[in-house]
Amino acid sequence: MNYPWSRDVAFALRKKFKLREFRSNQLEAINATLGGGDVFCLMPTGGGKSLCYQLPALVDSGKTSGVTIVISPLISLIQDQVKHLIDLSIPACALTGDQTQSQREFVLGELFKRDEQLVTRLIYVTPELIAKSRQAHDVFTDLYRRKKLARFVVDEAHCVSQWGHDFRPDYQGLGSLRRDFPKVPFMAMTATATERVKEDIVANLGIKGCKTLEQSFNRPNLHYHVRDKKAGLLADISSFINSSHRGECGIVYCMSRKACEDVADQLTKKHGVEAQPYHAGMNKNDRIRIQERWQAGHFKVICATIAFGMGIDKADVRFVVHHTLPKSLEGLYQETGRAGRDGKSSTCVLYFAFKDTSWYKKMIDEGPGSYQQKEQQHANLRQVVAYCMNKIDCRRSQVLQYFGEVFPAENCHHTCDNCTENGPGRGAAGGSTLVPTDVTLLAKAAVELVQDIVKGRNSGTLLHCADVFRGTTKKAIADRGHDRLRHYAAGSKLKGGDCQRLFQRLVLDGYLSEKAVMNGSGFATNYMEVSARSRSWSLAIACSSVATAGPQRQCTAARHRQGRAARRDQGCALSRRSVGASGATQGQGAAAHGRAGVPVRARRV
Ligand SMILES: Nc1ncnc2c1ncn2[C@@H]1O[C@H](COP(=O)(O)OP(=O)(O)OP(=O)(O)O)[C@@H](O)[C@H]1O
């Protein structure tokens, strides 16, 4: 299709950006914004979102022209982008809170210049500056009056939504720009947004009716693996790096600043992998120096908290290792998405230990946020844990399902551990040694076992309960009389690992819970408890035993209870599948999809 600006667009692509052709959806986004419309652009990480707004910023033949304002969450990201543009001889500048007064005045002065002198094409600003700076608002107003405000671009737009994994309160105020400058088109750019996040972004920015451009989230060149996190973890990580990615660039994501330091130190000193830490506790100059040296390839492995990576445009990251699980599937997608931006094959390995979830739960409970936000964070955590525990379904399908995308497992072509291990392309269906088993009755007995232990004024860790359930002969069990409980050895046919996973699954789904109790030396131990939810579960089971003809015949109370449980538990694997079977809705978060690690499938009907 030919537009009045098409020639200018083609010229800018070749001459300014030195590129030969557009990637998927780039030209559509450019045409939409040059036509004066709002655009919502959902592209996978590394898909080329920047070009969608940087190129039209250079074109004067569109319906709007002048300065493009880019709102971006991180100063490091802004600096990177501005530098990249200046290297291409494109006049761009930043307006951020960390600049000196005179630096800011210089930029503002440039923008107040009269028409013929206006050269700046892109200004990058932080949302905080938009929220707080009167001067910035005055400049925008002046440009608007002179018809020199070409568009607002909201980069990392998922930060607008409190359902997104990286909500930032200052982003919520951006809706005021639409009210103050109604004729200026918006572009909302993100790599991660579920349906709910998308709606939230559109509503908050006031861009209803915008042109929506979406493409598959699939990153076919990324290979996904989850491994058990156990003793010898660093030896395992280093042997993975040395055997598959020796001398190549990678990121090891760690949970805390201290973990970044320890992991980098041990990899370097004990395992022959030169690595450097990167986290928010380091001073700014050290952070910049380390980031630049890593980007220039002076050392290959960076051990970082998740603060590292947003907007870092390093094309040849060949692996991303999660030393500890991420906080959500969205986080997993973003963080692994930093690998393989050049389209070449890259590996993502996540080390999972169920016990790491307690730390996150504590962080959520003790951290900031409303009750509703915390519930969402817990649900996000449950989803990613379910993903880790699911050793059957295609990992790629699970991640994409989270974004509402159906991805047939046979298209994975053995690029995830589950598809590789469970047969040709189709997980368990393709000759796996894992057999899905209905363990409803075992699950019920496991809950009752914990009930009995607690009733006897006793306590037990998850491992202890699993041992009792398997009928293990241990002194600690006999001493407390737990070998005389009615469900002692009820799970004797389960293997040790499966038995533990059954209990983990019940914790994950909210039937059991763990309570941290501090001992005299200040160490916390997690003891099992029965959660309120297990009561509704037994009721639902009791009900189903008389309503054998199907879900329609369940009693109303049980139906309501199941519906409530399902809503509360968005993304909770077992309940989702079982509720789905009884006619309730399926939706966001189906990633966990029913089977988790042990082929456990608890039914509530
Ligand atoms: N049409 C194109 N042809 C070739 N390379 C391109 C094209 N568009 C973008 N790129 C390159 O792809 C890489 C990723 O682009 P960009 O940084 O815009 O991705 P992104 O979508 O913003 O990713 P993220 O969400 O991870 O920040 C860059 O190196 C960029 O130069």
XYZ file of C-alpha atoms and ligand atoms in Angstrom:
636
model
C 0.000 0.000 0.000
C 1.282 3.436 -0.908
C 0.970 6.362 1.479
C 2.184 9.933 1.071
C 5.015 9.025 3.467
C 5.996 5.656 1.946
C 9.029 6.948 0.036
C 10.373 8.745 3.098
C 9.897 5.604 5.161
C 11.801 3.429 2.690
C 14.564 6.043 2.525
C 14.925 6.238 6.306
C 15.067 2.472 6.651
C 17.941 2.121 4.212
C 19.870 5.352 4.663
C 19.365 6.183 8.332
C 19.012 2.792 9.970
C 21.064 0.879 7.375
C 18.517 -1.938 7.263
C 17.195 -3.702 4.189
C 13.700 -4.791 5.114
C 11.094 -4.587 7.819
C 10.370 -7.336 10.242
C 6.873 -8.525 10.919
C 4.446 -5.720 11.921
C 7.041 -2.935 11.855
C 5.740 -1.295 8.691
C 2.123 -1.673 9.833
C 2.949 0.120 13.095
C 4.822 2.862 11.259
C 1.992 3.437 8.787
C -0.576 3.517 11.572
C 1.264 6.168 13.573
C 2.111 8.269 10.538
C -1.592 8.104 9.677
C -2.286 9.807 13.010
C -3.814 6.783 14.758
C -3.045 5.167 18.115
C -1.160 1.899 18.024
C -0.817 -0.933 20.500
C 2.152 -3.049 19.537
C 2.822 -6.401 21.094
C 6.065 -7.876 19.814
C 8.261 -10.541 21.319
C 11.468 -9.527 23.055
C 14.040 -8.575 20.476
C 11.317 -8.271 17.829
C 12.335 -4.743 16.844
C 9.903 -2.459 18.644
C 12.289 0.501 18.726
C 12.324 0.911 14.968
C 8.509 1.220 14.974
C 8.778 4.632 16.637
C 12.338 5.711 15.865
C 11.798 5.590 12.128
C 8.552 7.606 11.953
C 10.222 10.193 14.184
C 12.367 11.081 11.148
C 9.471 11.388 8.706
C 7.770 14.742 8.140
C 5.184 13.637 5.588
C 2.855 11.906 8.074
C -0.338 13.356 9.557
C 1.646 14.515 12.574
C 5.305 15.486 12.670
C 7.825 17.152 14.944
C 9.172 15.683 18.153
C 8.492 12.115 19.284
C 8.348 11.768 23.069
C 9.385 8.319 24.280
C 8.461 7.385 27.833
C 10.775 4.701 29.073
C 11.127 3.231 32.580
C 14.867 3.023 33.072
C 17.566 5.632 32.814
C 20.109 3.036 31.654
C 17.733 2.026 28.894
C 17.263 5.642 27.864
C 21.009 6.276 27.792
C 21.523 3.200 25.653
C 18.886 4.217 23.140
C 20.008 7.839 22.899
C 23.599 6.732 22.340
C 22.512 4.298 19.642
C 20.545 7.050 17.842
C 23.348 9.570 18.063
C 25.696 6.932 16.602
C 23.293 6.809 13.654
C 23.397 10.639 13.458
C 19.792 10.920 14.584
C 19.240 13.935 16.892
C 17.880 12.520 20.138
C 18.193 13.492 23.765
C 17.108 12.494 27.241
C 15.183 14.386 29.860
C 15.524 12.567 33.155
C 15.461 13.252 36.863
C 19.151 12.430 37.335
C 20.357 15.222 35.024
C 21.730 18.435 36.455
C 19.547 21.528 36.238
C 21.785 23.006 33.524
C 21.691 19.789 31.431
C 17.922 19.807 31.611
C 17.696 23.495 30.779
C 19.861 22.936 27.727
C 17.501 20.251 26.414
C 14.406 22.299 27.207
C 15.950 25.359 25.560
C 16.460 23.363 22.354
C 12.811 22.421 22.351
C 11.569 25.962 22.930
C 13.477 27.128 19.851
C 11.307 28.398 17.019
C 10.259 26.110 14.182
C 13.039 26.415 11.700
C 15.676 25.674 14.347
C 14.005 22.605 15.866
C 16.297 19.693 15.179
C 15.659 17.228 17.998
C 13.601 14.298 16.742
C 13.256 12.096 19.781
C 13.187 12.952 23.470
C 13.371 10.124 25.963
C 11.787 10.811 29.328
C 11.038 8.798 32.445
C 7.410 8.579 33.631
C 8.488 10.148 36.922
C 9.566 13.256 35.071
C 6.235 13.495 33.285
C 4.443 13.129 36.602
C 6.551 15.732 38.423
C 8.114 18.245 36.067
C 6.148 21.421 35.368
C 8.844 22.471 32.885
C 8.407 19.307 30.838
C 4.674 19.882 30.721
C 5.217 23.466 29.557
C 7.521 22.301 26.769
C 4.999 19.719 25.577
C 2.272 22.382 25.632
C 4.427 24.755 23.605
C 5.232 22.056 21.043
C 1.581 21.053 20.884
C 0.452 24.601 20.157
C 3.014 24.814 17.378
C 1.858 21.430 16.007
C 5.309 20.033 16.658
C 4.363 17.186 18.960
C 4.420 14.160 16.673
C 3.523 11.313 19.038
C 3.849 9.858 22.521
C 5.453 6.454 22.758
C 4.984 4.406 25.907
C 7.770 1.848 25.897
C 7.474 -1.219 28.162
C 3.794 -0.341 28.336
C 2.973 -3.329 30.585
C 4.315 -1.146 33.422
C 1.017 0.757 33.132
C -0.977 -2.186 34.371
C -1.104 -3.341 37.925
C -1.715 -6.844 36.545
C 1.580 -6.695 34.652
C 4.669 -8.178 36.231
C 6.429 -4.829 36.473
C 3.792 -2.339 37.513
C 5.072 1.213 38.096
C 2.723 3.696 39.725
C 4.094 6.656 37.717
C 3.039 4.953 34.504
C -0.593 5.157 35.596
C -0.535 8.923 35.399
C 0.295 8.825 31.698
C -3.404 8.870 30.835
C -3.305 12.598 31.589
C -1.249 13.134 28.414
C -4.178 11.990 26.323
C -6.447 14.460 28.102
C -3.962 17.351 27.836
C -2.866 16.664 24.251
C -5.849 14.968 22.642
C -4.668 15.244 19.058
C -1.327 13.577 19.591
C -1.243 9.879 18.617
C 0.020 7.271 21.076
C 2.090 4.167 20.574
C 2.066 1.590 23.378
C 4.898 -0.916 22.992
C 5.393 -4.079 24.999
C 6.731 -7.599 24.750
C 4.517 -9.050 27.425
C 0.842 -8.553 27.941
C -1.930 -10.963 28.702
C -5.437 -10.033 27.579
C -6.132 -8.488 30.951
C -2.939 -6.408 30.933
C -3.693 -5.260 27.400
C -7.148 -4.035 28.346
C -5.702 -2.245 31.322
C -3.080 -0.487 29.199
C -5.614 0.617 26.595
C -7.992 1.915 29.276
C -5.304 3.690 31.295
C -3.763 5.437 28.320
C -7.173 6.299 26.858
C -6.423 4.697 23.480
C -9.600 2.704 22.930
C -10.005 1.832 19.263
C -6.243 1.840 18.652
C -4.741 -0.321 15.942
C -3.558 -3.467 17.645
C -0.591 -5.289 16.209
C 0.250 -8.580 17.746
C 2.420 -11.432 16.730
C 3.340 -14.761 18.143
C 5.307 -14.661 21.347
C 7.103 -17.766 20.270
C 10.874 -17.539 20.233
C 11.696 -20.616 18.184
C 15.452 -20.270 18.639
C 15.244 -20.514 22.444
C 15.506 -23.958 24.053
C 13.805 -24.303 27.434
C 14.962 -26.574 30.248
C 14.143 -26.940 33.931
C 16.556 -28.823 36.172
C 16.368 -29.865 39.802
C 18.331 -27.529 41.986
C 20.393 -29.664 44.320
C 23.818 -29.993 45.903
C 26.563 -29.249 43.422
C 24.479 -26.578 41.705
C 27.410 -24.422 40.652
C 29.306 -27.412 39.316
C 26.210 -28.213 37.270
C 25.890 -24.640 35.981
C 29.561 -24.468 35.059
C 29.515 -27.836 33.368
C 26.495 -26.683 31.330
C 28.354 -23.509 30.337
C 31.651 -25.245 29.630
C 30.162 -28.113 27.683
C 27.552 -26.263 25.617
C 28.553 -22.596 25.646
C 32.238 -22.321 26.367
C 33.463 -18.807 25.596
C 29.953 -17.556 24.808
C 27.984 -14.769 26.435
C 25.348 -15.476 29.028
C 23.388 -14.217 32.009
C 22.915 -16.045 35.308
C 19.891 -14.573 37.096
C 20.105 -14.743 40.879
C 17.549 -13.940 43.552
C 19.559 -11.557 45.723
C 22.530 -9.230 45.600
C 24.500 -11.580 47.801
C 23.693 -14.525 45.564
C 24.992 -12.541 42.556
C 28.292 -11.935 44.334
C 28.652 -15.506 45.618
C 27.748 -17.158 42.346
C 30.074 -14.914 40.314
C 32.889 -15.457 42.802
C 32.545 -19.235 42.881
C 32.091 -19.617 39.141
C 35.284 -17.646 38.623
C 37.431 -19.080 41.393
C 36.275 -22.670 41.592
C 34.737 -23.557 38.270
C 36.805 -21.849 35.612
C 34.042 -19.580 34.292
C 34.928 -15.900 34.470
C 31.876 -14.088 35.806
C 31.060 -10.682 37.323
C 28.172 -9.643 39.555
C 25.690 -6.883 38.701
C 23.020 -5.618 41.077
C 21.410 -2.467 42.422
C 23.585 -2.469 45.560
C 26.691 -1.647 43.522
C 27.568 1.943 42.859
C 26.443 3.403 39.566
C 29.904 3.673 38.018
C 30.734 0.052 38.778
C 27.430 -1.020 37.285
C 28.019 0.959 34.105
C 31.589 -0.319 33.831
C 30.556 -3.948 34.275
C 27.668 -3.637 31.843
C 29.891 -2.022 29.212
C 32.669 -4.602 29.610
C 30.155 -7.433 29.341
C 28.524 -5.863 26.298
C 31.910 -5.426 24.684
C 32.677 -9.103 25.387
C 35.593 -8.530 27.795
C 34.104 -11.163 30.050
C 31.300 -13.498 29.124
C 29.095 -14.261 32.090
C 27.202 -11.759 34.198
C 25.481 -12.831 37.432
C 22.654 -10.394 37.955
C 19.392 -9.695 39.680
C 16.412 -9.136 37.416
C 17.116 -5.396 37.450
C 19.643 -6.232 34.764
C 18.572 -6.706 31.221
C 15.540 -4.584 30.470
C 16.397 -2.937 27.186
C 19.916 -4.293 26.967
C 20.393 -4.849 23.297
C 23.066 -7.510 23.186
C 22.365 -9.715 20.248
C 24.613 -12.685 20.994
C 23.528 -13.791 24.481
C 23.681 -17.554 24.008
C 22.290 -18.680 27.359
C 20.230 -17.485 30.295
C 20.423 -19.475 33.517
C 17.960 -18.980 36.354
C 19.838 -19.827 39.529
C 16.473 -19.358 41.277
C 13.032 -19.458 39.771
C 11.576 -16.189 38.437
C 8.569 -14.548 40.081
C 6.108 -15.268 37.291
C 5.799 -16.790 33.853
C 5.861 -13.290 32.453
C 9.164 -12.710 34.232
C 10.458 -15.998 32.880
C 9.526 -14.969 29.347
C 11.140 -11.540 29.683
C 14.335 -12.802 31.278
C 14.853 -15.760 28.959
C 13.948 -13.404 26.113
C 17.292 -11.672 26.531
C 18.932 -14.686 24.930
C 19.204 -15.145 21.189
C 18.117 -11.725 19.976
C 20.150 -12.354 16.836
C 17.865 -15.287 16.060
C 20.549 -17.928 16.677
C 19.959 -20.988 18.803
C 20.271 -20.250 22.546
C 19.546 -22.139 25.766
C 17.507 -21.201 28.833
C 17.977 -23.320 31.942
C 15.983 -22.828 35.104
C 17.110 -24.480 38.343
C 14.117 -25.251 40.484
C 13.849 -26.143 44.164
C 10.442 -26.106 45.767
C 11.907 -24.669 48.953
C 12.818 -21.436 47.122
C 9.119 -20.632 46.928
C 8.923 -20.025 50.697
C 11.280 -17.100 50.347
C 9.169 -15.537 47.631
C 5.967 -16.095 49.573
C 7.491 -14.329 52.539
C 8.617 -11.455 50.329
C 5.110 -11.071 48.942
C 3.449 -11.260 52.351
C 5.836 -8.812 53.945
C 6.282 -6.560 50.924
C 4.239 -3.569 49.781
C 0.958 -3.796 47.894
C -2.757 -4.178 48.442
C -4.412 -7.461 49.343
C -5.524 -7.820 45.738
C -2.043 -7.215 44.374
C -0.563 -9.738 46.770
C -3.141 -12.316 45.741
C -2.092 -11.712 42.155
C 1.584 -12.082 43.038
C 0.850 -15.359 44.812
C -1.099 -16.567 41.780
C 1.811 -15.590 39.512
C 4.181 -17.523 41.723
C 1.933 -20.589 41.727
C 1.872 -20.529 37.943
C 5.608 -20.465 37.544
C 6.050 -23.172 40.180
C 3.497 -25.318 38.379
C 5.463 -24.766 35.181
C 8.647 -25.936 36.881
C 6.964 -28.992 38.353
C 5.299 -29.975 35.118
C 7.557 -32.589 33.594
C 5.150 -33.618 30.894
C 3.727 -30.790 28.798
C 5.757 -28.911 26.218
C 7.390 -25.944 27.958
C 6.960 -23.699 24.953
C 3.238 -24.522 24.849
C 2.938 -23.738 28.539
C 4.646 -20.348 28.265
C 2.682 -19.375 25.174
C -0.569 -20.585 26.661
C -0.010 -18.100 29.448
C -0.165 -15.354 26.815
C -3.349 -16.842 25.410
C -1.572 -18.412 22.441
C -2.214 -21.972 21.369
C 1.020 -23.674 20.397
C 0.776 -27.314 19.327
C 3.486 -29.285 21.107
C 4.459 -31.122 17.914
C 5.799 -27.811 16.590
C 8.321 -27.662 19.432
C 10.605 -30.091 17.583
C 12.371 -31.196 20.741
C 13.451 -27.730 21.786
C 12.380 -28.185 25.402
C 13.339 -30.822 27.943
C 9.812 -32.210 28.262
C 9.411 -32.800 24.541
C 12.898 -34.235 24.290
C 12.435 -36.580 27.207
C 8.842 -37.580 26.704
C 8.896 -38.707 23.129
C 8.656 -37.300 19.658
C 7.193 -33.884 20.056
C 4.183 -34.653 22.156
C 5.193 -34.927 25.752
C 3.653 -37.825 27.582
C 1.623 -38.900 24.597
C 4.722 -39.767 22.673
C 6.185 -42.708 24.555
C 7.099 -41.119 27.855
C 8.019 -43.225 30.855
C 5.721 -40.897 32.834
C 2.149 -42.059 33.113
C -0.599 -39.630 34.138
C -2.344 -41.101 37.157
C -5.447 -40.015 38.964
C -4.344 -39.535 42.561
C -7.461 -37.939 43.979
C -7.804 -40.492 46.733
C -4.130 -40.398 47.603
C -4.256 -36.598 47.691
C -7.217 -36.725 50.048
C -5.407 -39.208 52.292
C -2.312 -36.956 52.289
C -4.381 -34.003 53.470
C -5.960 -36.153 56.173
C -2.526 -37.340 57.238
C -1.432 -33.762 57.851
C -4.730 -33.137 59.644
C -4.026 -36.107 61.947
C -0.479 -34.980 62.648
C -1.630 -31.476 63.529
C -4.565 -32.802 65.602
C -2.125 -34.831 67.673
C -0.482 -31.531 68.610
C 2.470 -32.560 66.540
C 4.142 -30.923 63.626
C 5.904 -32.168 60.551
C 7.858 -30.727 57.680
C 6.853 -31.545 54.132
C 9.616 -34.149 53.949
C 8.554 -35.749 57.214
C 4.920 -35.970 56.064
C 5.986 -37.439 52.740
C 8.094 -40.036 54.565
C 5.194 -40.998 56.827
C 2.934 -41.236 53.805
C 5.352 -43.554 52.053
C 5.657 -45.680 55.182
C 9.341 -45.046 55.705
C 10.825 -46.586 58.869
C 12.625 -43.811 60.640
C 13.261 -43.160 64.286
C 11.729 -39.673 64.054
C 8.517 -41.245 62.758
C 8.327 -44.031 65.323
C 9.236 -41.730 68.242
C 6.243 -39.520 67.496
C 3.895 -42.422 66.890
C 3.348 -41.385 63.299
C 3.702 -44.988 62.167
C 0.397 -45.663 63.901
C -1.558 -43.012 62.004
C -4.369 -44.273 59.752
C -2.649 -43.066 56.580
C 0.841 -44.230 57.459
C 2.184 -45.928 54.302
C -0.936 -44.986 52.319
C 1.382 -43.822 49.568
C 3.771 -46.776 49.754
C 3.422 -47.381 46.034
C 4.682 -43.907 45.174
C 8.356 -43.279 44.617
C 10.034 -40.902 47.080
C 10.242 -37.997 44.632
C 6.658 -38.461 43.472
C 5.447 -38.587 47.036
C 7.135 -35.262 47.820
C 5.734 -33.749 44.675
C 2.240 -34.823 45.680
C 2.623 -32.831 48.903
C 4.206 -29.895 47.051
C 1.341 -29.942 44.627
C -1.162 -29.799 47.451
C 0.684 -26.812 48.910
C 0.794 -25.157 45.532
C -2.919 -25.584 45.033
C -3.729 -24.289 48.472
C -4.991 -27.485 50.153
C -1.998 -27.606 52.445
C 0.255 -24.791 53.540
C 3.600 -24.355 55.207
C 4.084 -22.243 58.285
C 7.529 -20.975 59.211
C 8.384 -21.459 62.895
C 11.525 -19.889 64.285
C 13.618 -22.100 66.576
C 15.777 -20.971 69.490
C 18.812 -20.374 67.249
C 16.867 -18.105 64.932
C 16.428 -20.624 62.097
C 13.004 -21.032 60.570
C 11.549 -24.439 59.794
C 8.461 -24.853 57.650
C 5.748 -27.061 59.105
C 2.741 -28.379 57.247
C -0.753 -27.170 57.962
C -4.129 -27.894 56.449
C -5.627 -24.926 54.616
C -9.218 -23.834 54.675
C -9.492 -24.780 51.046
C -9.230 -28.481 51.767
C -12.623 -28.275 53.477
C -14.377 -27.166 50.300
C -12.485 -29.861 48.464
C -13.820 -32.672 50.649
C -17.301 -31.236 50.299
C -16.974 -31.215 46.541
C -15.817 -34.805 46.621
C -18.648 -35.816 48.884
C -21.056 -34.116 46.554
C -19.694 -35.760 43.438
C -20.175 -39.185 44.905
C -23.922 -38.721 44.721
C -23.928 -36.742 41.485
C -22.416 -39.277 39.180
C -24.271 -38.221 36.061
C -22.140 -35.180 35.462
C -21.465 -31.633 36.409
C -25.002 -30.381 35.842
C -26.204 -32.506 38.680
C -23.816 -31.215 41.296
C -25.353 -29.432 44.185
C -25.437 -25.670 43.825
C -23.243 -25.073 46.858
C -20.466 -27.192 45.429
C -20.716 -25.478 42.059
C -20.418 -22.081 43.657
C -17.553 -23.214 45.768
C -15.707 -24.575 42.774
C -16.312 -21.427 40.793
C -14.976 -19.314 43.624
C -11.971 -21.549 44.073
C -11.247 -21.366 40.373
C -11.456 -17.581 40.304
C -9.282 -17.295 43.366
C -6.786 -19.589 41.773
C -6.250 -18.294 38.316
C -3.584 -20.445 36.839
C -3.673 -23.080 39.482
C -3.057 -26.137 37.434
C -4.964 -28.906 39.011
C -8.019 -26.944 39.859
C -8.111 -25.320 36.458
C -8.267 -28.594 34.647
C -10.705 -30.125 37.044
C -12.907 -27.045 37.116
C -12.757 -26.883 33.347
C -14.083 -30.400 33.284
C -17.034 -29.369 35.351
C -17.995 -26.585 33.057
C -16.379 -23.534 34.644
C -14.210 -21.192 32.646
C -10.659 -21.658 31.533
C -8.512 -18.664 30.868
C -5.335 -16.894 31.643
C -2.745 -19.007 33.264
C -3.728 -22.306 31.814
C -0.016 -22.768 31.466
C 0.139 -25.098 34.372
C -2.426 -27.175 32.614
C -3.108 -29.985 34.860
C -0.044 -32.138 35.153
C 2.738 -31.221 37.398
C 5.856 -33.159 37.837
C 4.315 -36.250 39.235
C 1.614 -37.190 36.941
C -0.747 -36.124 39.675
C -4.271 -35.283 38.782
C -6.588 -34.428 41.630
C -10.228 -34.260 40.755
C -12.780 -32.261 42.615
C -15.770 -33.704 40.821
N 14.004 -4.632 10.326
C 15.079 -5.044 10.976
N 16.050 -5.716 10.337
C 17.146 -6.157 10.996
N 17.377 -5.955 12.303
C 16.444 -5.294 12.990
C 15.243 -4.806 12.371
N 14.518 -4.181 13.318
C 15.203 -4.270 14.468
N 16.356 -4.939 14.292
C 17.380 -5.275 15.292
O 16.813 -6.183 16.245
C 17.372 -5.965 17.548
C 16.272 -5.837 18.572
O 15.536 -4.650 18.330
P 14.870 -3.836 19.519
O 15.891 -3.460 20.523
O 14.063 -2.771 18.935
O 13.969 -4.959 20.139
P 12.791 -4.818 21.158
O 11.575 -5.346 20.482
O 12.735 -3.431 21.689
O 13.235 -5.839 22.276
P 13.051 -5.771 23.885
O 11.608 -5.941 24.185
O 13.842 -6.955 24.345
O 13.630 -4.481 24.325
C 18.236 -4.700 17.424
O 19.570 -5.112 17.347
C 17.769 -4.055 16.136
O 18.786 -3.329 15.494
